[in-house]
Amino acid sequence: MRINCPICGDRDRREFYYLGAADYLNRPAEGDLDGIHKYLHIRENPAGVTKDLWHHESGCSSWLVVERNATTHEIHSVTLASEVAK
């Protein structure tokens, strides 16, 4: 699988570290214990299109949101996480 980093260009996925679903960008409010529990422990594992966080650790060190098909590994889009979190 190859990821097209917005800064470095087309790279092999071995240059990246996979964190998990992009929902990690949507933190619950402080004191929302149920929200914190779901944020930390309850995750879906869908087949099909997902948005995930990847860190370009062997490159520019950017955090990326990669929209891809988890079944076929086809990548639909790659965006800097800093742009998505705005």
Backbone as numpy.savetxt, mean C-alpha at the origin, in Angstrom:
# Nx Ny Nz CAx CAy CAz Cx Cy Cz
7.03 -9.52 -10.74 6.17 -8.35 -10.74 7.08 -7.11 -10.74
6.69 -6.11 -11.52 7.43 -4.86 -11.60 6.54 -3.71 -11.17
7.12 -2.78 -10.42 6.38 -1.63 -9.91 7.00 -0.37 -10.52
6.16 0.48 -11.08 6.63 1.71 -11.70 6.62 2.83 -10.66
7.74 2.99 -9.96 7.88 4.02 -8.93 7.76 5.40 -9.60
6.92 6.29 -9.04 6.78 7.63 -9.63 8.09 8.43 -9.64
9.03 8.06 -8.78 10.30 8.80 -8.71 11.42 8.08 -9.47
11.54 6.76 -9.30 12.66 6.01 -9.87 12.35 5.30 -11.18
11.08 5.17 -11.52 10.72 4.45 -12.74 10.45 2.97 -12.47
10.47 2.19 -13.53 10.13 0.77 -13.48 11.18 -0.02 -12.70
10.74 -0.74 -11.65 11.66 -1.50 -10.79 11.08 -2.88 -10.46
11.97 -3.81 -10.15 11.55 -5.15 -9.71 10.96 -5.06 -8.32
9.95 -5.89 -8.04 9.27 -5.82 -6.74 10.19 -6.17 -5.57
11.32 -6.80 -5.82 12.25 -7.13 -4.73 12.92 -5.90 -4.12
12.79 -4.75 -4.79 13.32 -3.50 -4.23 12.36 -2.90 -3.20
11.16 -3.47 -3.08 10.11 -2.89 -2.25 9.77 -3.78 -1.06
9.28 -3.15 -0.01 8.77 -3.85 1.17 7.25 -3.66 1.20
6.51 -4.76 1.31 5.05 -4.73 1.35 4.58 -4.56 2.79
3.77 -3.53 3.07 3.25 -3.34 4.42 1.87 -3.96 4.59
0.97 -3.72 3.67 -0.40 -4.24 3.79 -1.37 -3.29 3.11
-2.63 -3.43 3.47 -3.69 -2.63 2.85 -3.49 -1.14 3.10
-3.87 -0.34 2.12 -3.73 1.11 2.23 -4.64 1.71 3.30
-5.51 0.90 3.92 -6.35 1.43 5.02 -5.49 1.91 6.19
-4.22 1.49 6.24 -3.34 1.98 7.30 -3.20 3.50 7.26
-3.53 4.11 6.13 -3.47 5.57 6.02 -4.63 6.24 6.74
-5.70 5.48 7.03 -6.91 6.02 7.67 -6.97 5.59 9.14
-6.22 6.25 9.97 -6.16 5.89 11.40 -7.42 6.34 12.12
-7.89 5.53 13.07 -9.07 5.92 13.85 -8.73 7.04 14.83
-9.77 7.70 15.30 -9.58 8.79 16.27 -9.01 8.24 17.58
-8.23 9.06 18.25 -7.67 8.68 19.54 -8.81 8.42 20.52
-8.74 7.32 21.24 -9.77 6.96 22.21 -10.88 6.09 21.64
-10.92 5.89 20.33 -11.93 5.03 19.69 -11.42 3.59 19.77
-11.68 2.91 20.89 -11.11 1.58 21.13 -11.58 0.55 20.11
-12.85 0.61 19.73 -13.35 -0.34 18.73 -12.67 -0.07 17.37
-12.54 1.19 17.02 -11.87 1.56 15.78 -10.41 1.15 15.77
-9.74 1.32 16.89 -8.33 0.93 17.00 -8.19 -0.59 16.88
-9.09 -1.33 17.54 -9.07 -2.79 17.45 -9.23 -3.23 15.99
-10.20 -2.68 15.29 -10.42 -3.05 13.89 -9.23 -2.64 13.03
-8.67 -1.47 13.28 -7.52 -0.96 12.53 -6.31 -1.89 12.67
-6.08 -2.39 13.87 -4.90 -3.22 14.12 -5.09 -4.70 13.83
-6.32 -5.21 14.04 -6.48 -6.66 14.04 -7.45 -7.24 13.00
-8.38 -6.45 12.50 -9.38 -6.98 11.59 -9.04 -6.55 10.17
-8.66 -7.49 9.34 -8.27 -7.19 7.96 -8.99 -8.12 7.00
-9.32 -7.58 5.84 -9.89 -8.41 4.77 -8.73 -8.95 3.95
-8.96 -10.04 3.26 -7.97 -10.62 2.37 -8.67 -10.90 1.04
-9.02 -9.84 0.31 -9.84 -10.02 -0.89 -9.06 -10.57 -2.07
-9.74 -11.33 -2.90 -9.20 -11.70 -4.21 -9.69 -10.62 -5.15
-8.84 -10.16 -6.03 -9.22 -9.10 -6.95 -8.43 -7.84 -6.67
-9.00 -6.70 -7.03 -8.28 -5.43 -6.96 -8.17 -4.94 -5.51
-6.94 -4.58 -5.12 -6.67 -4.05 -3.78 -5.80 -2.81 -3.90
-5.77 -2.01 -2.84 -4.82 -0.90 -2.74 -3.93 -1.20 -1.55
-2.63 -1.27 -1.80 -1.67 -1.68 -0.78 -0.56 -0.66 -0.63
0.06 -0.66 0.57 1.21 0.20 0.84 2.51 -0.57 0.59
3.38 0.03 -0.19 4.70 -0.53 -0.48 5.75 0.53 -0.19
6.86 0.12 0.40 7.98 1.02 0.69 9.12 0.71 -0.27
9.61 1.71 -0.98 10.73 1.50 -1.91 12.04 1.56 -1.13
12.31 0.48 -0.38 13.44 0.48 0.54 14.80 0.38 -0.15
14.86 -0.17 -1.34 16.15 -0.26 -2.05 16.25 0.80 -3.13
15.48 1.86 -2.97 15.48 2.94 -3.95 15.38 4.29 -3.27
14.30 5.00 -3.55 14.13 6.38 -3.08 13.53 6.49 -1.68
13.17 5.38 -1.06 12.56 5.33 0.28 11.15 5.92 0.34
10.50 6.06 -0.79 9.13 6.58 -0.80 8.14 5.49 -0.41
7.03 5.92 0.22 5.90 5.04 0.47 4.94 5.22 -0.69
4.48 4.09 -1.25 3.61 4.11 -2.42 2.31 3.39 -2.14
1.24 3.85 -2.77 -0.02 3.11 -2.77 -0.11 2.45 -4.15
-0.11 1.13 -4.16 -0.15 0.36 -5.40 -1.53 -0.27 -5.51
-2.25 0.07 -6.57 -3.53 -0.58 -6.84 -3.24 -1.72 -7.80
-3.57 -2.93 -7.36 -3.23 -4.11 -8.17 -4.27 -5.19 -7.98
-4.26 -6.13 -8.89 -5.11 -7.30 -8.78 -4.33 -8.35 -7.99
-4.80 -8.70 -6.81 -4.07 -9.64 -5.94 -4.04 -11.06 -6.51
-4.92 -11.35 -7.45 -4.96 -12.68 -8.05 -3.98 -12.80 -9.22
-3.96 -11.79 -10.09 -3.11 -11.85 -11.29 -1.82 -11.05 -11.15
-1.72 -10.19 -10.12 -0.58 -9.30 -9.87 -0.46 -8.19 -10.92
-1.50 -7.98 -11.72 -1.51 -6.87 -12.66 -1.61 -5.56 -11.88
-0.74 -4.61 -12.17 -0.73 -3.33 -11.47 -1.53 -2.32 -12.29
-2.50 -1.66 -11.61 -3.35 -0.68 -12.27 -2.83 0.74 -12.09
-2.29 1.06 -10.92 -1.76 2.41 -10.69 -0.78 2.39 -9.51
0.12 3.37 -9.52 1.08 3.55 -8.43 1.10 5.05 -8.12
0.86 5.39 -6.84 0.79 6.79 -6.42 1.61 6.96 -5.15
2.25 8.11 -4.99 2.95 8.38 -3.75 1.93 8.45 -2.61
2.22 7.78 -1.51 1.28 7.75 -0.37 1.04 9.15 0.17
2.01 10.03 0.08 1.84 11.39 0.57 0.76 12.14 -0.21
0.55 11.78 -1.47 -0.48 12.40 -2.29 -1.86 11.83 -1.98
-1.91 10.55 -1.62 -3.17 9.89 -1.30 -3.69 10.33 0.06
-2.79 10.56 1.01 -3.17 10.88 2.38 -3.66 12.32 2.55
-3.58 13.13 1.52 -4.01 14.54 1.61 -5.50 14.68 1.77
